């Protein structure tokens, strides 16, 4: 083949070479060397977080940065397909330290995207100033603190399109965002101060929730005609929404929740026909329901916790929001009746009407509804059986209404997805269905404060995920349901104020109630001794609990909503309602029963117990010193029993104890003034005739000590010694006088000597008798 033929094939060969995978251009040497120098200038923390391991399995990416390999093949590097220039550097989750903050530059002149999310940064890296063509900068979820430096506002001034500095510790004010091509800004979760900054007109996504901004929403925001997503939630914004707000006609998602905004909604919002989600919750808006909105695409409407009022135009409601799936209206002043079928033919997934003034029969949920709450209203009448057509329900809350009659039989046929059923505080009656078929899904069952009768449904044994069972304040007649102890997740068992009776006992050698935090059996007819075996099974209240709960509220999360469990407890003799239950709250309340005998010493093993109420029983014996081991105890009520003896000084070591009631017992001796015990008033010790000392007005005799008193009000050791000596002296005097009289009368010294020796032996034998016999002698 001649040379001219070879020259003719060259264009074809070049074209073929460029189309093959191995023909990608190489990384420029200067960029290759700059990246290696960058890698060697910092110390890399090789321990990645769980998030990093899950989403970035090749972490750390710089492990693949090798001098012998082209940098376009390194982890976290993307090169231009034509020039080979590095255009994307993604070091997400690379927690590095060192020269990253020096003034040296990272020579990547064509870099467009820099992603340094979750890198444990504490400052803005100065090499950012060397990038002139960045379009995307992500510094989110770091620990960058202080004010934003002035030089930062000048980086990539004409090219930056997307900026994310959320999740840092930034403070100070932001006057203006100067980037002309910026379309996405994320400032969330920082500690800025001052007024809200207004982004450039090109912005379509602006996220500034939880950022610390204050003041009014400036009317200049209305000029952002391209804005589609606006989130200003959880700030300190106040005043009114600008009347021109409707000029932002392209809005799809507007979130102004958790601020201090007030007044009427701007009627110009009627222009926002593209709105998909509108969240105005947790403000102070005072207006009628916005039925005037023309929002055919509105999917979620959240007006919770405001001052909205008056009736809702139901006809307009259906016409204005044909696509609505999430409706949150709770905690307002809405009133009127919903027709029973108003929601039946809708596509509402969430119906939240709680805490308003709605009345009449309850409106039925849609067949697709999963979250249904009409609690704390004025709904009346029966629970219709048609409610069972909502086969996808996961949460039902009908509590605090005026519902009557018995439960519809079909209520046992709900889907296994049902996790919350709350019918608390109504006038429901009849038998609780014995064949509940919810089985594994049920987590909370609250039927408290009704008029249910009969026995506890044994089918609850199948609810293996049940955490909260509250059947208090009903008319249930049964014995203690020890069989519930097999439920592995049960944390709250509240059976107070029923007609339960018998002994509270569980079998020996069986682990039951492993996670129980709250046990309330008060105001029933239980008898016998306090349940020591049950107490020793409460592992969640002991030191050896390997899975101690962290501090959070007992709640269940649902899509775009949640349900927070609540509970009534008796504290200081007053019933209070805990609207939220902390997982670390631990309570035992066995008050107002007929328990007898001693308080078991084993109760001292419940080191995480927070409240103990054993009042109004028939308990006897002394207060066990082991109660001093309950170092987390916050309230203790042993009043109205027959407890005797002294008050243990160990109770003074309970530094968290804020409420103590030992009144109306048979306690005796001096009230200890040690540590925490000295902080309580006389009401804590009243109606104990044998007690003396501060804070009572009764003074103590010299030598009186609480710890030396037994259950007869007598000192143990000191009392016995003093009384024995006194009896000995008295007996000696009596014997001496008697013998002298006999000697005078009989004149027989020999007989006298023998008689005296005999009496002395008997006196010695009597003085050496066991202590308990002596005490028995004095009881007679």
XYZ file of C-alpha atoms in Angstrom:
780
model
C 0.000 0.000 0.000
C 1.431 3.380 -1.021
C 1.915 6.347 1.182
C -0.830 8.281 -0.592
C -3.275 5.463 0.208
C -2.304 5.586 3.868
C -2.879 9.342 3.945
C -6.320 8.747 2.491
C -7.223 6.371 5.323
C -6.136 8.752 8.100
C -9.437 10.701 8.356
C -11.335 7.425 8.613
C -8.985 6.092 11.313
C -9.271 9.292 13.322
C -13.064 9.157 13.139
C -13.055 5.507 14.224
C -10.688 6.250 17.126
C -12.840 9.088 18.425
C -15.939 6.894 18.471
C -14.385 4.162 20.654
C -14.756 4.188 24.483
C -11.010 4.136 25.092
C -10.621 7.269 23.017
C -11.936 9.635 25.753
C -9.676 12.670 26.201
C -7.229 12.576 29.093
C -7.368 14.856 32.113
C -5.039 17.838 31.606
C -1.765 17.252 33.519
C -2.004 20.490 35.494
C -5.474 19.561 36.789
C -4.298 16.005 37.509
C -1.381 17.306 39.583
C -3.487 19.969 41.313
C -5.989 17.357 42.508
C -3.221 15.123 43.846
C -1.664 18.073 45.642
C -5.133 18.881 47.037
C -5.532 15.322 48.298
C -2.170 15.367 50.040
C -2.871 18.690 51.764
C -5.546 17.456 54.156
C -6.189 14.628 56.584
C -9.135 12.474 55.639
C -11.368 11.014 58.322
C -12.028 7.496 57.080
C -15.015 6.988 59.384
C -18.119 7.732 57.370
C -21.545 8.280 58.830
C -24.386 5.816 58.316
C -25.806 8.163 55.707
C -22.538 8.092 53.776
C -22.213 4.319 53.906
C -25.761 3.915 52.670
C -25.688 6.418 49.815
C -21.992 6.447 48.967
C -20.673 2.879 49.179
C -17.372 3.849 47.511
C -16.509 6.282 50.328
C -13.922 7.705 50.639
C -13.731 8.660 46.997
C -10.162 9.900 47.177
C -8.972 6.314 47.701
C -9.027 5.933 43.913
C -6.931 9.069 43.306
C -3.726 7.529 41.991
C -0.949 9.210 40.031
C -0.782 6.309 37.570
C -4.467 6.616 36.647
C -6.079 9.333 34.592
C -7.972 11.693 36.913
C -11.127 11.408 34.786
C -11.374 7.839 36.125
C -11.113 8.855 39.778
C -14.052 8.658 42.180
C -16.019 11.877 42.468
C -14.544 13.325 39.236
C -16.454 14.066 36.035
C -14.642 15.364 32.947
C -15.821 17.050 29.783
C -16.235 14.509 26.997
C -14.482 16.728 24.476
C -11.772 18.650 26.303
C -11.089 16.367 29.280
C -11.357 19.274 31.718
C -12.683 18.478 35.180
C -16.194 19.914 35.324
C -17.650 18.169 38.382
C -16.035 17.466 41.752
C -18.249 15.517 44.177
C -16.625 14.844 47.572
C -19.853 14.408 49.524
C -19.251 12.806 52.930
C -15.468 13.280 52.768
C -14.804 14.615 56.252
C -11.415 16.208 55.844
C -9.279 18.666 57.799
C -6.132 20.676 57.293
C -4.964 22.806 54.352
C -8.456 22.870 52.907
C -8.788 26.331 54.470
C -5.446 27.725 53.231
C -5.183 30.436 50.589
C -3.884 28.033 47.962
C -6.020 27.542 44.876
C -7.410 24.360 43.420
C -6.564 24.732 39.701
C -9.722 23.554 37.979
C -10.526 26.454 35.637
C -13.503 24.752 33.976
C -15.138 23.391 37.122
C -18.941 23.797 36.996
C -20.226 21.769 39.942
C -18.642 21.454 43.392
C -20.389 19.251 45.936
C -18.974 19.306 49.491
C -22.053 18.174 51.390
C -21.508 16.553 54.822
C -17.748 17.123 54.863
C -17.491 18.489 58.408
C -16.340 21.887 57.095
C -15.980 24.606 59.715
C -15.162 27.496 57.351
C -15.689 28.470 53.728
C -12.692 27.094 51.769
C -10.877 30.042 50.234
C -10.101 28.156 47.021
C -13.757 28.761 46.089
C -12.604 32.214 45.060
C -10.544 30.732 42.220
C -13.560 29.222 40.467
C -14.988 31.596 37.901
C -17.498 29.355 36.153
C -19.315 27.454 38.897
C -22.970 26.774 38.215
C -23.722 24.544 41.206
C -22.234 24.878 44.717
C -23.346 22.616 47.566
C -21.870 23.254 51.043
C -24.871 21.926 52.957
C -24.911 19.885 56.180
C -21.545 21.061 57.457
C -20.506 23.030 60.553
C -19.596 26.337 58.921
C -20.099 29.066 61.486
C -19.945 32.832 61.731
C -20.937 35.405 59.139
C -20.589 34.823 55.426
C -17.303 36.462 54.285
C -17.535 39.311 51.767
C -15.388 37.512 49.200
C -17.940 34.677 49.056
C -20.519 36.912 47.378
C -18.218 37.438 44.408
C -17.482 33.814 43.445
C -18.696 32.819 39.963
C -20.735 36.008 39.869
C -22.034 35.610 36.356
C -22.528 31.836 36.237
C -23.805 30.478 39.575
C -27.274 28.975 39.193
C -27.735 26.782 42.249
C -26.518 27.525 45.795
C -27.053 25.305 48.839
C -25.585 26.384 52.200
C -28.332 24.834 54.340
C -27.722 22.964 57.571
C -24.814 25.022 58.899
C -24.220 27.392 61.818
C -24.206 30.617 59.834
C -25.317 33.849 61.448
C -25.558 37.528 60.658
C -27.649 39.195 58.005
C -27.927 38.750 54.252
C -28.613 41.978 52.418
C -28.954 40.831 48.849
C -28.135 37.840 46.689
C -26.308 39.264 43.635
C -26.001 36.238 41.362
C -27.945 37.124 38.231
C -28.527 33.594 36.937
C -29.426 32.044 40.285
C -32.577 29.909 40.110
C -32.263 27.740 43.256
C -31.285 29.047 46.720
C -31.289 27.000 49.910
C -30.527 28.829 53.188
C -32.429 26.450 55.491
C -31.469 25.545 59.047
C -29.046 28.331 59.933
C -29.043 31.132 62.507
C -29.257 34.258 60.401
C -30.587 37.509 61.822
C -32.463 40.403 60.363
C -34.917 40.749 57.496
C -35.540 38.264 54.751
C -33.191 38.645 51.756
C -34.821 38.935 48.363
C -33.287 36.711 45.676
C -32.793 37.824 42.063
C -35.748 37.772 39.625
C -34.448 34.583 38.004
C -35.142 32.552 41.161
C -37.686 29.749 40.929
C -36.755 27.805 44.116
C -36.192 29.690 47.387
C -35.877 27.727 50.625
C -35.274 29.673 53.846
C -37.036 27.692 56.582
C -35.580 27.517 60.111
C -33.138 30.288 59.290
C -33.827 32.883 61.980
C -35.136 35.648 59.710
C -37.460 38.213 61.287
C -39.608 41.148 60.271
C -42.300 41.455 57.638
C -42.349 39.775 54.259
C -41.200 42.596 51.937
C -43.537 43.483 49.095
C -40.574 43.288 46.688
C -40.997 39.517 46.795
C -43.977 40.018 44.484
C -41.529 40.838 41.663
C -40.289 37.263 41.558
C -42.570 36.219 38.725
C -40.515 33.063 38.094
C -40.882 31.791 41.665
C -42.420 28.314 41.878
C -41.307 26.977 45.277
C -41.201 29.290 48.294
C -40.541 27.984 51.823
C -40.239 30.586 54.605
C -41.512 28.341 57.398
C -40.248 28.282 60.993
C -38.883 31.810 61.137
C -39.848 34.920 63.091
C -41.821 36.621 60.328
C -44.761 38.745 61.418
C -47.286 41.199 60.044
C -49.451 40.653 56.985
C -48.913 38.864 53.725
C -48.256 41.501 51.039
C -51.483 42.240 49.081
C -49.565 41.766 45.835
C -48.678 38.168 46.655
C -50.870 36.908 43.855
C -48.480 38.444 41.321
C -46.282 35.397 41.907
C -48.683 33.579 39.630
C -46.360 30.641 38.899
C -46.315 29.500 42.529
C -46.730 25.762 42.961
C -45.633 25.261 46.563
C -46.031 27.955 49.245
C -45.050 27.249 52.868
C -45.335 30.081 55.419
C -46.032 27.820 58.402
C -44.800 28.390 61.960
C -44.385 32.155 61.874
C -46.402 34.988 63.434
C -48.290 36.155 60.366
C -51.745 37.581 60.945
C -54.763 39.232 59.392
C -56.589 38.313 56.203
C -55.219 36.304 53.340
C -54.571 38.474 50.256
C -57.384 37.890 47.812
C -54.854 38.254 45.000
C -53.941 34.613 45.696
C -56.830 33.788 43.410
C -54.356 34.356 40.562
C -52.184 31.456 41.752
C -54.098 28.872 39.762
C -51.054 26.583 39.539
C -50.766 26.190 43.311
C -50.219 22.571 44.305
C -49.469 22.840 48.037
C -50.451 25.679 50.402
C -49.253 25.545 54.023
C -50.235 28.469 56.285
C -50.369 26.465 59.515
C -49.254 27.637 62.966
C -49.716 31.357 62.426
C -52.286 33.908 63.577
C -54.325 34.351 60.416
C -57.881 35.477 61.144
C -60.105 34.897 58.147
C -62.836 32.716 56.754
C -62.146 29.518 54.869
C -60.530 30.425 51.487
C -63.265 28.901 49.351
C -62.730 31.841 46.983
C -59.444 30.282 45.812
C -59.577 28.949 42.269
C -57.094 26.132 42.658
C -57.990 23.158 40.463
C -54.538 21.590 41.041
C -54.390 22.122 44.816
C -53.302 18.811 46.334
C -52.570 19.812 49.959
C -54.197 22.565 52.057
C -52.916 23.121 55.596
C -54.585 25.794 57.758
C -53.920 24.209 61.154
C -53.526 26.248 64.346
C -54.750 29.656 63.227
C -57.836 31.759 63.934
C -59.899 30.828 60.895
C -63.590 31.016 61.689
C -67.230 30.628 60.591
C -68.824 28.076 58.319
C -67.378 26.454 55.230
C -69.241 26.785 51.955
C -69.397 23.102 51.135
C -70.637 23.590 47.581
C -67.795 25.938 46.706
C -65.375 23.681 48.590
C -65.974 20.803 46.221
C -65.799 22.988 43.128
C -62.677 24.914 44.116
C -60.515 21.964 45.125
C -61.329 18.974 42.912
C -57.787 17.545 43.252
C -57.459 17.942 47.033
C -55.963 14.929 48.817
C -54.700 16.444 52.119
C -56.987 18.665 54.205
C -55.731 20.015 57.559
C -58.156 22.324 59.408
C -57.507 21.445 63.060
C -57.181 23.961 65.900
C -59.288 26.760 64.466
C -62.763 28.170 65.111
C -64.639 26.631 62.193
C -68.243 25.664 62.882
C -71.272 24.144 61.180
C -72.250 20.698 59.979
C -70.631 18.523 57.381
C -73.033 16.320 55.508
C -72.412 12.633 56.152
C -71.468 12.017 52.525
C -69.380 15.165 51.931
C -66.070 13.294 51.856
C -67.324 9.924 50.663
C -66.819 10.659 46.980
C -63.560 12.595 47.290
C -59.948 11.510 46.976
C -58.973 12.815 50.419
C -56.134 10.797 51.931
C -55.972 12.948 55.084
C -59.009 14.487 56.816
C -58.067 16.503 59.876
C -60.966 18.486 61.380
C -59.883 18.208 65.024
C -60.306 20.953 67.644
C -62.987 23.057 66.010
C -66.697 23.631 66.674
C -68.154 21.310 64.071
C -71.363 19.512 65.059
C -74.008 17.115 63.840
C -73.418 13.527 62.724
C -69.889 12.569 61.811
C -68.887 12.920 58.148
C -67.729 9.651 56.642
C -64.187 9.348 55.331
C -63.389 8.515 51.757
C -62.640 4.903 50.779
C -59.043 6.042 50.132
C -58.638 7.961 53.425
C -55.769 6.762 55.618
C -55.739 9.509 58.305
C -59.081 10.547 59.808
C -59.347 12.853 62.810
C -62.488 14.665 63.979
C -61.449 14.814 67.645
C -62.445 17.613 70.033
C -65.573 18.787 68.255
C -69.302 18.557 68.941
C -70.214 15.597 66.746
C -73.151 13.532 68.033
C -74.967 10.297 67.336
C -73.819 6.802 66.469
C -70.700 5.723 64.670
C -72.226 4.642 61.354
C -71.351 1.204 60.030
C -70.515 2.798 56.673
C -67.260 3.989 58.237
C -65.981 0.463 57.690
C -65.955 1.106 53.932
C -62.784 3.154 54.485
C -60.667 0.050 54.186
C -57.340 1.947 53.975
C -57.638 3.715 57.318
C -54.451 3.721 59.365
C -55.476 6.306 61.979
C -58.953 6.947 63.417
C -59.428 9.602 66.092
C -63.026 10.301 67.115
C -62.181 11.315 70.678
C -63.704 14.129 72.745
C -67.095 14.302 71.068
C -70.599 13.274 72.123
C -70.896 9.998 70.261
C -73.331 7.454 71.711
C -74.513 3.859 71.423
C -72.370 0.795 70.889
C -69.616 0.183 68.381
C -70.722 -1.051 64.967
C -69.939 -4.781 64.624
C -67.898 -4.175 61.487
C -65.340 -2.116 63.411
C -63.441 -5.349 64.006
C -62.974 -5.775 60.254
C -60.623 -2.857 59.606
C -57.514 -3.488 57.610
C -54.413 -4.807 59.329
C -52.883 -1.412 58.444
C -54.915 0.261 61.199
C -52.404 1.405 63.827
C -54.352 4.048 65.807
C -57.906 3.834 67.153
C -58.911 6.527 69.642
C -62.525 6.802 70.786
C -61.682 8.424 74.111
C -64.116 10.662 76.005
C -67.459 9.933 74.393
C -70.626 8.225 75.619
C -70.062 4.905 73.918
C -71.375 1.807 75.674
C -71.827 -1.924 75.344
C -69.273 -4.691 75.103
C -65.834 -4.190 73.590
C -65.738 -6.666 70.687
C -63.953 -9.829 71.758
C -62.772 -10.788 68.276
C -60.633 -7.894 67.164
C -59.081 -8.703 63.803
C -56.595 -5.805 63.588
C -53.882 -8.121 64.790
C -50.338 -7.038 64.052
C -50.885 -3.463 62.900
C -52.468 -1.886 65.992
C -50.115 0.331 68.009
C -52.511 2.514 70.042
C -55.947 1.586 71.368
C -57.603 4.295 73.456
C -61.200 3.620 74.530
C -60.933 5.532 77.810
C -63.660 7.648 79.434
C -66.637 5.858 77.961
C -69.150 3.387 79.387
C -67.881 0.088 78.021
C -68.720 -3.054 80.016
C -67.850 -6.723 79.982
C -64.413 -8.285 79.907
C -61.173 -7.297 78.269
C -60.914 -8.727 74.742
C -58.419 -11.596 74.786
C -57.774 -11.084 71.076
C -55.505 -8.190 72.077
C -52.881 -10.877 72.618
C -52.457 -10.935 68.846
C -51.560 -7.241 68.600
C -47.824 -7.789 68.726
C -47.010 -4.136 67.951
C -49.376 -2.669 70.551
C -47.611 0.090 72.527
C -50.441 2.062 74.177
C -53.525 0.451 75.737
C -55.807 2.870 77.570
C -59.162 1.479 78.749
C -59.443 3.694 81.826
C -62.670 5.171 83.181
C -65.064 2.531 81.932
C -67.146 -0.217 83.600
C -65.052 -3.231 82.661
C -65.415 -6.226 85.014
C -62.488 -8.595 84.918
C -59.308 -9.667 86.685
C -55.786 -8.432 86.065
C -54.843 -9.229 82.426
C -51.436 -10.792 83.028
C -51.727 -12.316 79.568
C -51.020 -8.865 78.118
C -47.484 -9.243 79.442
C -46.540 -11.292 76.383
C -46.877 -8.218 74.145
C -43.255 -7.312 73.339
C -43.818 -3.593 72.645
C -46.396 -2.655 75.302
C -45.245 0.564 77.015
C -48.433 1.989 78.544
C -51.151 -0.006 80.304
C -53.870 2.180 81.820
C -56.828 0.323 83.385
C -57.708 2.780 86.150
C -61.262 3.473 87.281
C -62.951 0.242 86.257
C -64.423 -2.697 88.181
C -61.363 -4.935 88.060
C -60.803 -7.183 91.074
C -58.741 -10.023 92.514
C -55.026 -10.405 93.033
C -52.487 -8.812 90.707
C -50.214 -11.730 90.087
C -48.168 -13.309 87.322
C -46.489 -16.734 87.105
C -42.996 -17.279 88.461
C -40.082 -17.647 86.054
C -41.798 -15.956 83.100
C -40.561 -12.678 81.568
C -43.562 -10.433 81.033
C -44.108 -6.725 80.311
C -40.492 -6.206 79.159
C -41.007 -2.623 77.914
C -43.749 -1.365 80.207
C -43.121 2.259 81.230
C -46.485 3.242 82.664
C -48.741 0.982 84.753
C -51.943 2.512 86.123
C -54.344 0.186 87.969
C -55.710 2.831 90.323
C -59.304 3.093 91.508
C -60.260 -0.552 91.083
C -61.030 -3.393 93.509
C -57.695 -5.187 93.466
C -56.646 -6.804 96.747
C -54.031 -8.994 98.322
C -50.351 -8.099 98.613
C -48.628 -5.654 96.296
C -47.526 -7.525 93.143
C -43.824 -8.102 93.860
C -43.393 -10.575 90.991
C -44.895 -8.088 88.546
C -42.613 -5.341 89.828
C -39.549 -7.515 89.270
C -40.590 -8.029 85.637
C -40.558 -4.327 84.765
C -37.174 -4.405 83.053
C -37.718 -1.047 81.338
C -37.529 0.620 84.757
C -34.337 -1.128 85.868
C -30.608 -0.597 85.426
C -30.179 -3.740 83.384
C -32.372 -2.495 80.563
C -30.022 -2.719 77.589
C -32.313 -0.665 75.390
C -32.902 2.451 77.448
C -35.216 4.775 75.594
C -33.932 8.047 74.187
C -35.766 11.285 74.850
C -38.647 11.630 72.407
C -42.428 11.593 72.416
C -44.528 8.495 71.895
C -45.969 9.251 68.479
C -46.691 7.569 65.173
C -45.835 9.232 61.888
C -48.038 9.212 58.846
C -47.684 10.801 55.461
C -47.620 14.585 56.031
C -48.990 14.135 59.545
C -48.499 12.412 62.892
C -50.440 11.243 65.945
C -49.115 12.041 69.405
C -50.306 9.798 72.209
C -51.711 11.443 75.344
C -52.494 10.161 78.825
C -54.211 11.225 82.054
C -52.229 10.816 85.277
C -52.869 11.765 88.900
C -50.277 14.109 90.367
C -50.578 15.900 93.702
C -54.088 14.510 93.969
C -55.137 16.233 90.742
C -55.793 14.511 87.436
C -53.863 16.115 84.601
C -53.730 15.291 80.928
C -50.339 14.805 79.324
C -50.881 15.852 75.713
C -47.554 14.219 74.880
C -45.933 11.190 76.513
C -42.156 11.124 76.792
C -40.656 7.703 76.232
C -38.571 8.106 79.395
C -41.658 8.715 81.583
C -42.089 5.814 84.023
C -45.053 5.607 86.431
C -46.655 3.032 88.715
C -50.048 4.008 90.140
C -51.812 1.404 92.310
C -53.751 3.889 94.425
C -57.399 3.552 95.548
C -57.449 -0.223 95.780
C -57.438 -2.716 98.673
C -53.834 -3.867 98.627
C -52.563 -5.111 101.985
C -49.280 -5.986 103.621
C -45.843 -4.469 103.290
C -44.341 -2.453 100.484
C -41.944 -4.936 98.828
C -38.284 -4.054 99.158
C -37.756 -5.147 95.538
C -39.394 -1.943 94.354
C -36.027 -0.326 95.006
C -34.667 -2.033 91.870
C -36.759 0.215 89.605
C -34.026 2.820 89.314
C -35.686 4.619 86.394
C -39.084 4.949 88.071
C -40.318 8.545 87.876
C -43.607 8.400 89.796
C -44.975 6.015 92.446
C -48.491 6.278 93.894
C -49.618 3.674 96.445
C -52.045 5.905 98.322
C -55.488 4.893 99.648
C -54.803 1.225 100.248
C -54.395 -0.849 103.440
C -50.620 -1.114 103.434
C -48.879 -1.829 106.729
C -45.331 -2.105 107.960
C -42.581 0.438 107.587
C -41.420 2.427 104.552
C -38.601 0.376 103.030
C -35.211 2.066 102.967
C -34.728 0.726 99.429
C -36.970 3.520 98.135
C -33.838 5.634 98.473
C -32.457 3.769 95.457
C -35.098 5.307 93.169
C -32.820 8.160 92.173
C -35.048 9.301 89.279
C -38.208 9.490 91.383
C -40.075 12.790 90.939
C -43.208 12.113 92.949
C -44.045 9.681 95.740
C -47.473 9.279 97.313
C -47.913 6.758 100.150
C -50.712 8.633 101.886
C -53.848 7.171 103.466
C -52.467 3.779 104.442
C -51.453 2.238 107.769
C -47.717 2.586 107.411
C -45.794 2.795 110.668
C -42.305 3.332 111.993
C -40.005 6.197 111.104
C -39.320 8.038 107.854
C -36.141 6.621 106.276
C -33.371 9.177 105.915
C -32.609 7.601 102.518
C -35.582 9.468 101.026
C -33.530 12.627 101.428
C -31.141 11.338 98.740
C -33.859 11.579 96.064
C -32.677 14.847 94.539
C -35.381 14.921 91.837
C -38.251 14.348 94.260
C -40.626 17.292 93.834
C -43.795 15.911 95.418
C -44.015 13.808 98.591
C -47.164 12.764 100.437
C -46.856 10.560 103.516
C -49.929 11.961 105.232
C -52.642 10.003 107.027
C -50.554 7.062 108.196
C -49.172 5.891 111.548
C -45.619 7.106 111.145
C -43.673 8.132 114.249
C -40.495 9.870 115.342
C -38.630 12.949 114.233
C -38.984 14.040 110.591
C -35.489 13.896 109.058
C -34.179 17.229 107.846
C -31.650 15.726 105.478
C -31.243 17.090 101.971
C -34.441 16.860 99.900
C -36.706 15.991 102.849
C -36.158 19.460 104.314
C -37.845 21.100 101.306
C -41.369 19.745 101.893
C -44.191 21.497 103.762
C -46.286 20.105 106.599
C -48.998 18.771 104.270
C -46.558 16.056 103.230
C -46.489 14.679 106.805
C -49.855 15.633 108.336
C -52.249 13.189 110.038
C -49.416 11.132 111.527
C -49.893 11.620 115.304
C -46.494 10.112 116.131
C -44.455 12.409 113.903
C -42.755 15.479 115.315
C -40.343 18.195 114.316
C -40.128 20.687 111.457
C -42.266 21.383 109.444
C -44.930 20.172 111.919
C -45.824 22.279 114.953
C -45.339 19.319 117.286
C -41.948 19.425 118.959
C -39.879 16.311 119.561
C -38.680 15.122 122.931
C -34.892 14.979 123.452
C -33.254 11.978 121.846
C -36.068 11.298 119.372
C -34.861 9.943 116.048
C -36.963 8.790 113.149
C -34.745 5.852 112.252
C -35.000 4.320 115.772
C -38.777 4.004 115.762
C -40.521 0.746 115.043
C -44.119 0.189 114.011
C -45.320 0.793 117.597
C -43.849 4.234 117.827
C -41.118 2.889 120.126
C -37.405 3.305 119.550
C -35.730 -0.010 118.806
C -32.290 -0.153 120.393
C -32.132 2.917 122.610
C -35.679 2.441 123.862
C -35.039 -1.181 124.784
C -31.844 -0.454 126.692
C -33.334 2.462 128.607
C -36.491 0.562 129.531
C -34.548 -2.532 130.605
C -32.338 -0.520 132.926
C -35.360 1.289 134.387
C -37.183 -1.997 134.975
C -34.078 -3.450 136.611
C -33.749 -0.530 139.006
C -37.477 -0.578 139.778
C -37.444 -4.308 140.378
C -34.430 -3.958 142.671
C -36.133 -1.324 144.760
C -39.327 -3.352 145.037
C -37.436 -6.546 145.895
C -35.273 -4.716 148.446
C -38.231 -3.191 150.231
C -40.102 -6.499 150.170
C -37.179 -8.456 151.557
C -36.616 -5.918 154.309
C -40.261 -6.198 155.272
C -40.040 -10.014 155.315
C -36.880 -9.926 157.378
C -38.544 -7.753 159.970
C -41.643 -9.901 160.091
C -40.015 -13.400 160.011
C -36.656 -12.731 161.610
C -35.248 -15.565 159.455
C -32.047 -14.400 157.687
C -31.300 -17.841 156.191
C -34.614 -18.011 154.374
C -34.171 -14.405 153.279
C -30.806 -15.107 151.704
C -32.169 -18.042 149.732
C -35.196 -16.059 148.557
C -33.099 -13.108 147.447
C -30.780 -15.353 145.410
C -33.799 -16.984 143.715
C -35.326 -13.605 142.802
C -31.987 -12.398 141.432
C -31.728 -15.430 139.138
C -35.264 -14.856 137.837
C -34.543 -11.173 137.223
C -31.417 -12.039 135.228
C -33.314 -14.636 133.179
C -36.075 -12.142 132.417
C -33.571 -9.470 131.329
C -31.924 -11.966 128.926
C -35.217 -12.833 127.147
C -35.340 -12.129 123.354
C -36.234 -8.617 122.331
C -39.412 -9.631 120.513
C -40.821 -11.292 123.630
C -40.239 -8.156 125.605
C -42.073 -6.115 122.992
C -44.939 -8.563 123.050
C -45.085 -8.165 126.822
C -45.550 -4.429 126.509
C -48.338 -4.820 123.950
C -50.475 -6.694 126.466
